[in-house]
PDB file of C-alpha atoms and ligand atoms in Angstrom:
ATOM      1  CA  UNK A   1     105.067  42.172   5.351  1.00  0.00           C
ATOM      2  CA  UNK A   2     105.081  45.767   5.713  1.00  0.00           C
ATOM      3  CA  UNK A   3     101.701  48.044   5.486  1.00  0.00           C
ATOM      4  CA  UNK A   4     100.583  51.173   3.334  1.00  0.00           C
ATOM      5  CA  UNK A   5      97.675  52.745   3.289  1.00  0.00           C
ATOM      6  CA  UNK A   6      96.800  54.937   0.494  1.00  0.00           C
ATOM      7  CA  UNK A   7      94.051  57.802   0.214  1.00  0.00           C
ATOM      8  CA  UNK A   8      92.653  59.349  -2.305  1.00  0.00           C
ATOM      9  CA  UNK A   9      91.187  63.084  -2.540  1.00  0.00           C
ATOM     10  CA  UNK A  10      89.693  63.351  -6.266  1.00  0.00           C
ATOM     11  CA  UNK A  11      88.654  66.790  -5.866  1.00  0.00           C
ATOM     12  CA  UNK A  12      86.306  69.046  -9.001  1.00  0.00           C
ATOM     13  CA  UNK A  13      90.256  71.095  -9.522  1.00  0.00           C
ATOM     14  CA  UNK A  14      92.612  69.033  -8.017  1.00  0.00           C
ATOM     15  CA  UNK A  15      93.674  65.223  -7.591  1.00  0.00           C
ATOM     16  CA  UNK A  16      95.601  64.424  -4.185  1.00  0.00           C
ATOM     17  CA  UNK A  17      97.012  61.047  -2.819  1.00  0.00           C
ATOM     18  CA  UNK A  18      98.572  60.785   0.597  1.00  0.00           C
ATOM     19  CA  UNK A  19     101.015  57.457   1.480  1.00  0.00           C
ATOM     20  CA  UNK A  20     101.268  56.044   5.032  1.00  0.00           C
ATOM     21  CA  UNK A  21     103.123  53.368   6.244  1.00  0.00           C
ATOM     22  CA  UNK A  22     101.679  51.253   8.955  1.00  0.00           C
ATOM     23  CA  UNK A  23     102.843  53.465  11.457  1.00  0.00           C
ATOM     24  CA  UNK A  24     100.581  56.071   9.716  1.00  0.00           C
ATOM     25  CA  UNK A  25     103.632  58.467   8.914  1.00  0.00           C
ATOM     26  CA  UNK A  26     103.413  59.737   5.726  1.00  0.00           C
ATOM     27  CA  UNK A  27     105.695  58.292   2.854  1.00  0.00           C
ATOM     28  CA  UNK A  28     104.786  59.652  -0.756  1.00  0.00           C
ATOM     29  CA  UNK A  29     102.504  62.297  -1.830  1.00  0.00           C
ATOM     30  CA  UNK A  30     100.980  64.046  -5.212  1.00  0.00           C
ATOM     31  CA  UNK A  31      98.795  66.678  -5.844  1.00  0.00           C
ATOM     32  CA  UNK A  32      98.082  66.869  -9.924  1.00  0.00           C
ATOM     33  CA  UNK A  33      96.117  70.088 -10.996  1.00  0.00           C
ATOM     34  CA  UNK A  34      93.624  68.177 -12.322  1.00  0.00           C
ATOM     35  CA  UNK A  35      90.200  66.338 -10.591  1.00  0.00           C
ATOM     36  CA  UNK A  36      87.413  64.273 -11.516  1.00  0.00           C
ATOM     37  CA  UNK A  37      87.009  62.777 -15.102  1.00  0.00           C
ATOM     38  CA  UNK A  38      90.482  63.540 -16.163  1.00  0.00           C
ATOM     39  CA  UNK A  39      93.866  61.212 -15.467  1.00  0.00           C
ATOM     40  CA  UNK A  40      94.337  63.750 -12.513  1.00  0.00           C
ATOM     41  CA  UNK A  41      93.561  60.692 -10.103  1.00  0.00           C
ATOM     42  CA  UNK A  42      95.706  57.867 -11.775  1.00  0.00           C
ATOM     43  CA  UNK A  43      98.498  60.333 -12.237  1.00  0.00           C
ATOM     44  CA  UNK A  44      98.597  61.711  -8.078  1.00  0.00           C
ATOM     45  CA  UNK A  45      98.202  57.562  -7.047  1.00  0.00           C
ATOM     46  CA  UNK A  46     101.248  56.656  -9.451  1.00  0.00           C
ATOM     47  CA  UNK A  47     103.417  60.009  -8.704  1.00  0.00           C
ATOM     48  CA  UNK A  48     102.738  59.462  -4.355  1.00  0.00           C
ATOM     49  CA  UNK A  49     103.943  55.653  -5.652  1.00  0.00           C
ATOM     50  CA  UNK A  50     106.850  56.342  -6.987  1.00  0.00           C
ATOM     51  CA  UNK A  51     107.480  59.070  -4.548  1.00  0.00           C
ATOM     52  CA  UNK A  52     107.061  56.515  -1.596  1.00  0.00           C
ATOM     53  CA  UNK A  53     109.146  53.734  -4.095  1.00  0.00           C
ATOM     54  CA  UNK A  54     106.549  51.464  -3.771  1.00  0.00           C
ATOM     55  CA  UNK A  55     104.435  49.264  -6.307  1.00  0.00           C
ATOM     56  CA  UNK A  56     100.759  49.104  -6.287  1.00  0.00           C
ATOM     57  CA  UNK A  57     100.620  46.176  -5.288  1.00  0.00           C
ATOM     58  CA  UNK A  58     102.333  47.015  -2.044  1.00  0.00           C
ATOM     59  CA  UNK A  59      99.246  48.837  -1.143  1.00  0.00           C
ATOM     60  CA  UNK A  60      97.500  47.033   1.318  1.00  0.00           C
ATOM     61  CA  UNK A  61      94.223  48.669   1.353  1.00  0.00           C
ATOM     62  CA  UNK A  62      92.927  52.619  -0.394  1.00  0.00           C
ATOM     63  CA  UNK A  63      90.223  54.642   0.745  1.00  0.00           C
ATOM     64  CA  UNK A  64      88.978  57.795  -1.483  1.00  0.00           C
ATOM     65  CA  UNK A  65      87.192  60.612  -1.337  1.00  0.00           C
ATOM     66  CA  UNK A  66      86.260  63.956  -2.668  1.00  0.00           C
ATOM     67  CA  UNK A  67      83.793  64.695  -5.462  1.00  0.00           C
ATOM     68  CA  UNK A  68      84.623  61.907  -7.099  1.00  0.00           C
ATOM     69  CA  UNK A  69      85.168  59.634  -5.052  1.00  0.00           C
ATOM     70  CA  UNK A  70      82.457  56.857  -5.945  1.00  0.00           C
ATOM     71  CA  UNK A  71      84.414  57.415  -9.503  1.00  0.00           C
ATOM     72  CA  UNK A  72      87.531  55.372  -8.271  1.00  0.00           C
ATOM     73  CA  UNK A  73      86.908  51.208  -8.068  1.00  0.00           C
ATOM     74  CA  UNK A  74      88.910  48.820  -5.300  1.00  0.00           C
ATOM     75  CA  UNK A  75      88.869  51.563  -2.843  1.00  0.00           C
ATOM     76  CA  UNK A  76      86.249  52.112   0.182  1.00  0.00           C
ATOM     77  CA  UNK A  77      84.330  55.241   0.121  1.00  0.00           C
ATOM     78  CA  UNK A  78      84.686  58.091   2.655  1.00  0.00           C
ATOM     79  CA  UNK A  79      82.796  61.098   2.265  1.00  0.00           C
ATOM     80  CA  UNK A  80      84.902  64.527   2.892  1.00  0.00           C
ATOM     81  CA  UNK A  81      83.434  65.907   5.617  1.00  0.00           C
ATOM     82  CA  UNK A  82      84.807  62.446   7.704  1.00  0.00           C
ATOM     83  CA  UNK A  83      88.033  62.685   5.579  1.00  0.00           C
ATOM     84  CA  UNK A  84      88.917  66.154   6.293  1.00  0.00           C
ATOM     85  CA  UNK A  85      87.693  65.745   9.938  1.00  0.00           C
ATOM     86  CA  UNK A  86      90.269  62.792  10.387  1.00  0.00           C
ATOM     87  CA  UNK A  87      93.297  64.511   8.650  1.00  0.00           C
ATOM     88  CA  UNK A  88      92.609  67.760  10.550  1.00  0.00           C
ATOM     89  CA  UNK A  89      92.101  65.903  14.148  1.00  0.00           C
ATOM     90  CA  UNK A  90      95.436  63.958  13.540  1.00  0.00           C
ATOM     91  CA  UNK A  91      97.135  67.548  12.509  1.00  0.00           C
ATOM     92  CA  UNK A  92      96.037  69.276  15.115  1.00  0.00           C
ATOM     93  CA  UNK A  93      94.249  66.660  17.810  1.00  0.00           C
ATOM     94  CA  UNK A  94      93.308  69.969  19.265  1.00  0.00           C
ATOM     95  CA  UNK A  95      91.188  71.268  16.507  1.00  0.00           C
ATOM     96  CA  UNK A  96      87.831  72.299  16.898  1.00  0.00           C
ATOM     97  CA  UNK A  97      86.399  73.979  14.063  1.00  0.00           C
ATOM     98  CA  UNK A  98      87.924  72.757  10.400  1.00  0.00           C
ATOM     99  CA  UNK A  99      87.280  74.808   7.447  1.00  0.00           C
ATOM    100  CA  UNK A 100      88.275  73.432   4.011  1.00  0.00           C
ATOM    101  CA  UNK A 101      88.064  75.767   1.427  1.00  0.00           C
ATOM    102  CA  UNK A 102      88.561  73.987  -1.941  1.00  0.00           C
ATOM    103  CA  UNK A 103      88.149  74.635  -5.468  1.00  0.00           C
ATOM    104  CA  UNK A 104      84.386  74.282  -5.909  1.00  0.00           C
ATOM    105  CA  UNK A 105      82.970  74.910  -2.309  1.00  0.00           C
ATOM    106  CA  UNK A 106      83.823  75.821   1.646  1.00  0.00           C
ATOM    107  CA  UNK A 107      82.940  73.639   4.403  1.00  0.00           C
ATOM    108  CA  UNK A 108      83.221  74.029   8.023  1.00  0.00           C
ATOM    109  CA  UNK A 109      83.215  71.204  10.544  1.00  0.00           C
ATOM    110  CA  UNK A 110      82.876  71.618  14.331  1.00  0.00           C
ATOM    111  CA  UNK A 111      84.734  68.520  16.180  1.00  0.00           C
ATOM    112  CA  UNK A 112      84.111  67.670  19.199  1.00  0.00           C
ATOM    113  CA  UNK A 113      87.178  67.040  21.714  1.00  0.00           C
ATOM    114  CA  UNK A 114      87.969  63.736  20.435  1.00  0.00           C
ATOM    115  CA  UNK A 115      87.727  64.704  17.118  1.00  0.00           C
ATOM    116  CA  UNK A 116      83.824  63.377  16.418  1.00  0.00           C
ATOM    117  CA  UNK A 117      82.608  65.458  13.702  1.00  0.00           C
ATOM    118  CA  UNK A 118      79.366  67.284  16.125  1.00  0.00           C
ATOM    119  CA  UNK A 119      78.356  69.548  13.298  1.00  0.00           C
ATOM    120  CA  UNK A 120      78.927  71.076   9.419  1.00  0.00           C
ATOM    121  CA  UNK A 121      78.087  73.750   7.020  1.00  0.00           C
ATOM    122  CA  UNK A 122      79.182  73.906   3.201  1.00  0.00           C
ATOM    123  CA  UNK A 123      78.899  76.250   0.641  1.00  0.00           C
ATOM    124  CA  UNK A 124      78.525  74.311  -2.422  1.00  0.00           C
ATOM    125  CA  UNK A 125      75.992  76.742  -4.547  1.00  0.00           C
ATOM    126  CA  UNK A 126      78.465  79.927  -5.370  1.00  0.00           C
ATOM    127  CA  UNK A 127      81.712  79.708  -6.422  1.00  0.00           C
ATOM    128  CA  UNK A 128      82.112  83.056  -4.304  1.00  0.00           C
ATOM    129  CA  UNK A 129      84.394  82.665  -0.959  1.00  0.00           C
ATOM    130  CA  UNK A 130      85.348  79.042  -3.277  1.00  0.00           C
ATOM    131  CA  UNK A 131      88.964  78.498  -4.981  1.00  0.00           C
ATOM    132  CA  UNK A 132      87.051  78.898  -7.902  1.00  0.00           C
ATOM    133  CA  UNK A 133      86.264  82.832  -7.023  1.00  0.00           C
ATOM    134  CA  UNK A 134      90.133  83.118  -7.148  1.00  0.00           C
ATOM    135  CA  UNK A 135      90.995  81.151 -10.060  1.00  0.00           C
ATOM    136  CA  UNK A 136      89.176  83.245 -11.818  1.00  0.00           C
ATOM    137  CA  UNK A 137      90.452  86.868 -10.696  1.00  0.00           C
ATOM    138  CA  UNK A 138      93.771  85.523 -11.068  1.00  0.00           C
ATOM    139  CA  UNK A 139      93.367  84.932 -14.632  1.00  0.00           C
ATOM    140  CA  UNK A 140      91.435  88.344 -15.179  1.00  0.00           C
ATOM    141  CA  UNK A 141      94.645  89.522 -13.500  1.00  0.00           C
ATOM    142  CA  UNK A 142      96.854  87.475 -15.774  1.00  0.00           C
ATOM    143  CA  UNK A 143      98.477  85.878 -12.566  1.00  0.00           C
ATOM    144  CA  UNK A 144      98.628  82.600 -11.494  1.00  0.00           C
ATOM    145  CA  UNK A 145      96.878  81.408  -8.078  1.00  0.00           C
ATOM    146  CA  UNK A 146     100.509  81.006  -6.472  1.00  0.00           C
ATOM    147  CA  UNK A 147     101.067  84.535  -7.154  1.00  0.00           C
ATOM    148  CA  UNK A 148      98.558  86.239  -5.018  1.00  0.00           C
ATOM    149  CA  UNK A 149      99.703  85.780  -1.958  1.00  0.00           C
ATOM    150  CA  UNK A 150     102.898  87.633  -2.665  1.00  0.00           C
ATOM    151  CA  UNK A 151     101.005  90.176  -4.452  1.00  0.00           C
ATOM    152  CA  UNK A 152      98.647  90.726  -1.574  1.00  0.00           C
ATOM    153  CA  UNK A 153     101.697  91.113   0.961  1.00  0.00           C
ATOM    154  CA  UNK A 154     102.471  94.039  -1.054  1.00  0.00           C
ATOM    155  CA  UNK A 155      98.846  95.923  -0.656  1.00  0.00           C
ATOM    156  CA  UNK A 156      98.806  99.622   1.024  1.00  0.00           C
ATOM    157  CA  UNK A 157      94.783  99.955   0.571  1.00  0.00           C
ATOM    158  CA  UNK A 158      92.757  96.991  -0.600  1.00  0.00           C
ATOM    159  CA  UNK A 159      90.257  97.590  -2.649  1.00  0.00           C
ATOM    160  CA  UNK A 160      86.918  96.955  -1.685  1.00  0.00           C
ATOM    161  CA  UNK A 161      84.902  94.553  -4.203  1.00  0.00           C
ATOM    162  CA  UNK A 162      81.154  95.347  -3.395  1.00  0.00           C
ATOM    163  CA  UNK A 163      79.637  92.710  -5.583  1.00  0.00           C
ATOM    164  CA  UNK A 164      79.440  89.155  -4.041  1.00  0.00           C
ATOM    165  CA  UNK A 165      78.733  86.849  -7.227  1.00  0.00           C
ATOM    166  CA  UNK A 166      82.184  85.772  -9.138  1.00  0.00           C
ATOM    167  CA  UNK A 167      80.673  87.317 -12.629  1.00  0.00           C
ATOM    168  CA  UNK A 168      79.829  90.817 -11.188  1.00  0.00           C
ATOM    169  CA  UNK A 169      83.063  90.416  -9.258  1.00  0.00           C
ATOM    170  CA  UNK A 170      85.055  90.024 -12.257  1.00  0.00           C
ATOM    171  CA  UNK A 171      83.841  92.894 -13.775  1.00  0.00           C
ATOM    172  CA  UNK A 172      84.420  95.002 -10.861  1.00  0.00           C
ATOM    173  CA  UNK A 173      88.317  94.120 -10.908  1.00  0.00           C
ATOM    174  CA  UNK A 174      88.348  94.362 -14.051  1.00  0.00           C
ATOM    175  CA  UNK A 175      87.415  98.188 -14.068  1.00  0.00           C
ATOM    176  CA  UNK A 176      88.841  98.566 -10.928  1.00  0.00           C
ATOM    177  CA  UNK A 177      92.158  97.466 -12.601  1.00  0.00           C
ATOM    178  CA  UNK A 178      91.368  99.919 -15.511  1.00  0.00           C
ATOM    179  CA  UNK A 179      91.058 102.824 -13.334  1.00  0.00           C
ATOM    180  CA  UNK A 180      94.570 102.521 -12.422  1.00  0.00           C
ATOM    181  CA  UNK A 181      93.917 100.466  -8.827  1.00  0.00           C
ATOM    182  CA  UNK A 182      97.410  99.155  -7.752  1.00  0.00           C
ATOM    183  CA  UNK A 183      97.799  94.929  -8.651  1.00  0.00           C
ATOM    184  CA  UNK A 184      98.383  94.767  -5.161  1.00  0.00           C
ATOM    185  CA  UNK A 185      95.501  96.336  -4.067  1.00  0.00           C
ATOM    186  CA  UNK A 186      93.110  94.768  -5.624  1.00  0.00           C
ATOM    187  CA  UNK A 187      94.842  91.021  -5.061  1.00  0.00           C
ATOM    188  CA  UNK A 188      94.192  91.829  -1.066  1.00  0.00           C
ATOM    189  CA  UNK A 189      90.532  93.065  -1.702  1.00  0.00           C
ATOM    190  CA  UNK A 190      89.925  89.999  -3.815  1.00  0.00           C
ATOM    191  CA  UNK A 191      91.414  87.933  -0.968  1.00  0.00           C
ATOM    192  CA  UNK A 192      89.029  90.155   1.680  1.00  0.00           C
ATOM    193  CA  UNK A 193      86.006  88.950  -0.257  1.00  0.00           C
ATOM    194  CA  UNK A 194      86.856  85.180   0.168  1.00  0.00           C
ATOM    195  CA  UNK A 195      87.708  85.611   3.705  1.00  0.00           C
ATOM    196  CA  UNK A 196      84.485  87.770   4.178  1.00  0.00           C
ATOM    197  CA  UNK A 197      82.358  84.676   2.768  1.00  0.00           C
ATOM    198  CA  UNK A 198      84.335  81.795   5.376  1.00  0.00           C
ATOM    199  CA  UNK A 199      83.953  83.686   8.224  1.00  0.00           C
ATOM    200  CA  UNK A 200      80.554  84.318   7.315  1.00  0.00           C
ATOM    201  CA  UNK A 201      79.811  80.525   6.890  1.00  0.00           C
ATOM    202  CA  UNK A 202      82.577  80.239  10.489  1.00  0.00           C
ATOM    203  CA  UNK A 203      80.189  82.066  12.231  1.00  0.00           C
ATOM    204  CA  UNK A 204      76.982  80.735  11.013  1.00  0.00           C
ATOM    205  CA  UNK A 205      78.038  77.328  12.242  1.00  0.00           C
ATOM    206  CA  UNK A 206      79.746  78.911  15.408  1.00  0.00           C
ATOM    207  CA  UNK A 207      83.441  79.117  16.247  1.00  0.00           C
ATOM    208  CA  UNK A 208      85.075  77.283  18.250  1.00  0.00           C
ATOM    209  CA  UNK A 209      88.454  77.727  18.752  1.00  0.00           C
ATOM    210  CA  UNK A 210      91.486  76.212  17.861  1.00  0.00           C
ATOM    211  CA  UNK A 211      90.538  77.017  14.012  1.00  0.00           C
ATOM    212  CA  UNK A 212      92.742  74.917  11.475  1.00  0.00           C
ATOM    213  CA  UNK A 213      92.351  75.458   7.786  1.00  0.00           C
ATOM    214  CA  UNK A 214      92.740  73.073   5.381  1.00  0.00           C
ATOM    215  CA  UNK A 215      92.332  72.675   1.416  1.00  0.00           C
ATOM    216  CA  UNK A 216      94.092  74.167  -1.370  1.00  0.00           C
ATOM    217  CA  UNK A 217      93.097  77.921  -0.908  1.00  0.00           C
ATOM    218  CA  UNK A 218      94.817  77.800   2.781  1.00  0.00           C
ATOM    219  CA  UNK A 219      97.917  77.777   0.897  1.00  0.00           C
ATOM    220  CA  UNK A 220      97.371  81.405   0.113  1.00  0.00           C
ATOM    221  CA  UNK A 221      98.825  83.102   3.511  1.00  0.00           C
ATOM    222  CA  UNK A 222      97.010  86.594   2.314  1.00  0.00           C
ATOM    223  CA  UNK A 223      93.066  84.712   2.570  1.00  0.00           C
ATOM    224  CA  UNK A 224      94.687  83.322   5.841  1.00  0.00           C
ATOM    225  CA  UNK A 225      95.788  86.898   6.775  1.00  0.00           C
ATOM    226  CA  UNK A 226      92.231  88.286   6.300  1.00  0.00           C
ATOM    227  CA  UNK A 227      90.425  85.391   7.743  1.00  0.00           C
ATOM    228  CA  UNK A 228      92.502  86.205  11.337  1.00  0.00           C
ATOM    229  CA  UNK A 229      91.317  89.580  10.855  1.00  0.00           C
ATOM    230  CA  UNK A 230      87.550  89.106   9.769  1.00  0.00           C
ATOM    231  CA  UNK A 231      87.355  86.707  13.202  1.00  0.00           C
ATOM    232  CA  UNK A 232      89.444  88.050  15.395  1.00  0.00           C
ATOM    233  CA  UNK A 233      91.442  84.665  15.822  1.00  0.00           C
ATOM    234  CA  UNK A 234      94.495  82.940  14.884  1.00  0.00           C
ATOM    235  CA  UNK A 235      93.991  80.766  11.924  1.00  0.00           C
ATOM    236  CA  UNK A 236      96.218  77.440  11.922  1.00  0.00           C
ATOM    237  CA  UNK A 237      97.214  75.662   8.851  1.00  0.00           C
ATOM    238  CA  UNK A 238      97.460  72.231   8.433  1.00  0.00           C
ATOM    239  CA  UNK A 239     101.103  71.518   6.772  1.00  0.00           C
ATOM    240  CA  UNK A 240      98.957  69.217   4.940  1.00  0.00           C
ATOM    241  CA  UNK A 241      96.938  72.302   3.498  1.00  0.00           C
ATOM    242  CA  UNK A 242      96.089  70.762  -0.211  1.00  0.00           C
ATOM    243  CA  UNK A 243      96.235  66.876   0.912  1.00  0.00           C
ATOM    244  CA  UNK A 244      94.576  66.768   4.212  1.00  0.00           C
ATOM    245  CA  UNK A 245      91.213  64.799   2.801  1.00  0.00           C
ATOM    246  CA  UNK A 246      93.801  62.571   1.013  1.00  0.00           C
ATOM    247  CA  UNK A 247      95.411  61.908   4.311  1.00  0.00           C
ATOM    248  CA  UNK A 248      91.873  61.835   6.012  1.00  0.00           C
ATOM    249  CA  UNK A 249      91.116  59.320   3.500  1.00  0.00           C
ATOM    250  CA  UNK A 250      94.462  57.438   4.026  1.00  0.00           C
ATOM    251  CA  UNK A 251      93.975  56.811   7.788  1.00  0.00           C
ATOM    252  CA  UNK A 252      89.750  55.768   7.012  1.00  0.00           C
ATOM    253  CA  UNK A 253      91.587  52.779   5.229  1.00  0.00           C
ATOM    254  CA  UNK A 254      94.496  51.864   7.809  1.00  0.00           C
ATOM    255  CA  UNK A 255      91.362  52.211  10.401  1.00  0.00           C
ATOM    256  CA  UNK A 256      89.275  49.823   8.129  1.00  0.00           C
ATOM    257  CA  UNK A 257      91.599  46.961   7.558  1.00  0.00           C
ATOM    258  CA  UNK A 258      90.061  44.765   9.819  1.00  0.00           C
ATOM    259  CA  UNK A 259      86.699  44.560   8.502  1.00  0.00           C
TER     260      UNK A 259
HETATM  261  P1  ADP B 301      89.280  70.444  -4.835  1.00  0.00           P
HETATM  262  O1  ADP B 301      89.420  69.352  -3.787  1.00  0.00           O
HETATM  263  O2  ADP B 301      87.871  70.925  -5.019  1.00  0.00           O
HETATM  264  O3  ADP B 301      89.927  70.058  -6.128  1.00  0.00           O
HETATM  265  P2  ADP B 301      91.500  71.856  -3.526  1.00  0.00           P
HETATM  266  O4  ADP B 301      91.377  71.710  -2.051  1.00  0.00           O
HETATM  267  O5  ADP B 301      92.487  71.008  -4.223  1.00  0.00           O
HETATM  268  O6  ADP B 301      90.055  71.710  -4.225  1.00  0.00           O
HETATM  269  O7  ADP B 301      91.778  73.399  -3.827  1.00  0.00           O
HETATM  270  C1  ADP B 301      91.877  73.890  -5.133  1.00  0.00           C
HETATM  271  C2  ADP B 301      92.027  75.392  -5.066  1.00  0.00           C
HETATM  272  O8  ADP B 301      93.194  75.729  -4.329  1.00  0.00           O
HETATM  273  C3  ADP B 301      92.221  76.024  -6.427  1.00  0.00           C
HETATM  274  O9  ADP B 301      90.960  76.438  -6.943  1.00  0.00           O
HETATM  275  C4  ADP B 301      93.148  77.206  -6.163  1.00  0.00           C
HETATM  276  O10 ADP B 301      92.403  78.406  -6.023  1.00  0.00           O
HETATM  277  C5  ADP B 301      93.802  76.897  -4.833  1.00  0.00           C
HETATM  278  N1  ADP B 301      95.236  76.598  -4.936  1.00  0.00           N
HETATM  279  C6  ADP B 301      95.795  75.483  -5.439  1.00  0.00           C
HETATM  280  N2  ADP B 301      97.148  75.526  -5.352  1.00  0.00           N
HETATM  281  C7  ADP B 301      97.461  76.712  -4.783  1.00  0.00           C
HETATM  282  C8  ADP B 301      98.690  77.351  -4.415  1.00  0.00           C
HETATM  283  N3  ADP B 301      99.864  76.778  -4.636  1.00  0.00           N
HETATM  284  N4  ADP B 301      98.618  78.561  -3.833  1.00  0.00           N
HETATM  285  C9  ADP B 301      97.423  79.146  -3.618  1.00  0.00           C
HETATM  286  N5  ADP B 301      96.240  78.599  -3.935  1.00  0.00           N
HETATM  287  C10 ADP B 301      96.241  77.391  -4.512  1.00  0.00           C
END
């Protein structure tokens, strides 16, 4: 009978699910807007389902993981730093240094050649340098997240945002923006102040390259833009982006099934 695997990332913003066949290719995927303590998870399972054509009960074994993971029953465990350093290892089996930059907090992993997780920092205190930081601005913008990236490739002089907590922040674009700074400008300064805050946390750790980014923010090619140019390095991104702890997650179960 043929194998699937399913993972689970139930995230604080965002519910992911990642489908692999035995082979560990992937076959469905989801990502729902919506995490923990909402139908976010039950709706990204059934949607990578039906996206995969497959019946739950064709599942052979789930893993999940994220914030809420311990929230989903029948499935093993897996924390997120193993999840993410799993998905990013079989991205890029080059990796070295992962950083996942997510909706409620920013982690960086250091993997060692075989992809052993050897070391981690995570930001999990501030929503600055967090999705969150950019969720909001975009709405005191009156954009949506997708949006800024575009924006920021439009940007002649970003605008430098002094204040480092999200609430002064806010305020500063916000009179920034009422002093007549261009949209565009400000979008790249805002994205300058996230990067600012990873490569901070990057260096703390210690880079070492390759660099892959994961997580729903490294969808936003302008924070990926001023990441490369805060560290001096070229930033990859996992075409996974949004769903690599899902797909992290995925592979802890097809490891698992034998035990
Ligand atoms: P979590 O696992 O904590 O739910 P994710 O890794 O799913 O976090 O990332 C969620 C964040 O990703 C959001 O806060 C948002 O800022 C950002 N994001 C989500 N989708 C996009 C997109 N299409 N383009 C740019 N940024 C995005």
């Amino acid at each position: 009978m043929a194998e699937y695997y399913l993972g689970l990332d139930i995230g604080s913003t965002a519910s992911k699910c990642v489908i692999l066949d035995g082979g560990g290719a992937v076959v469905g995927s989801a990502v729902v807007p919506a995490g923990v303590g909402t139908s976010g998870p039950g709706r990204a399972r059934d949607a990578a389902l039906a996206a995969a054509g497959l019946a739950e009960e064709a599942v052979t074994r789930s893993a999940a993981t994220g914030y809420g993971r311990h929230t989903w029953p029948g499935a093993d465990a897996v924390s997120e730093l193993s999840a993410h350093a799993l998905g990013a290892h079989a991205t890029f089996p080059e990796a070295r240094t992962v950083l996942d930059i997510g909706g409620q907090d920013a982690k960086v992993i250091r993997l060692g050649p075989t992809g052993r997780m050897e070391a981690f920092l995570m930001n999990d205190k501030c929503a600055a340098g967090t999705g969150r930081f950019l969720d909001v601005m975009a709405r005191a913008l009156e954009l949506r997240v997708e949006e800024l990236e575009a924006k920021d490739a439009e940007a002649v002089s970003p605008v430098s945002i002094s204040s480092t907590c999200t609430v002064f922040a806010e305020s500063e674009v916000i009179s920034q923006q009422a002093k007549g700074a261009p949209l565009p400008d400000l979008v790249a300064g805002i994205h300058a102040s996230v990067a600012a805050r990873a490569a901070s946390l990057v260096k703390r750790l210690g880079l070492t390259e390759p660099l892959v980014m994961t997580g729903g923010v490294a969808q936003n090619a302008g924070v990926v833009r001023a990441l490369e140019r805060e560290l001096g390095v070229a930033v990859r991104v996992s075409p996974l982006a949004q769903l690599n702890g899902a797909y992290g997650a995925a592979l802890y179960a097809m490891r698992n099934q034998d035990e």
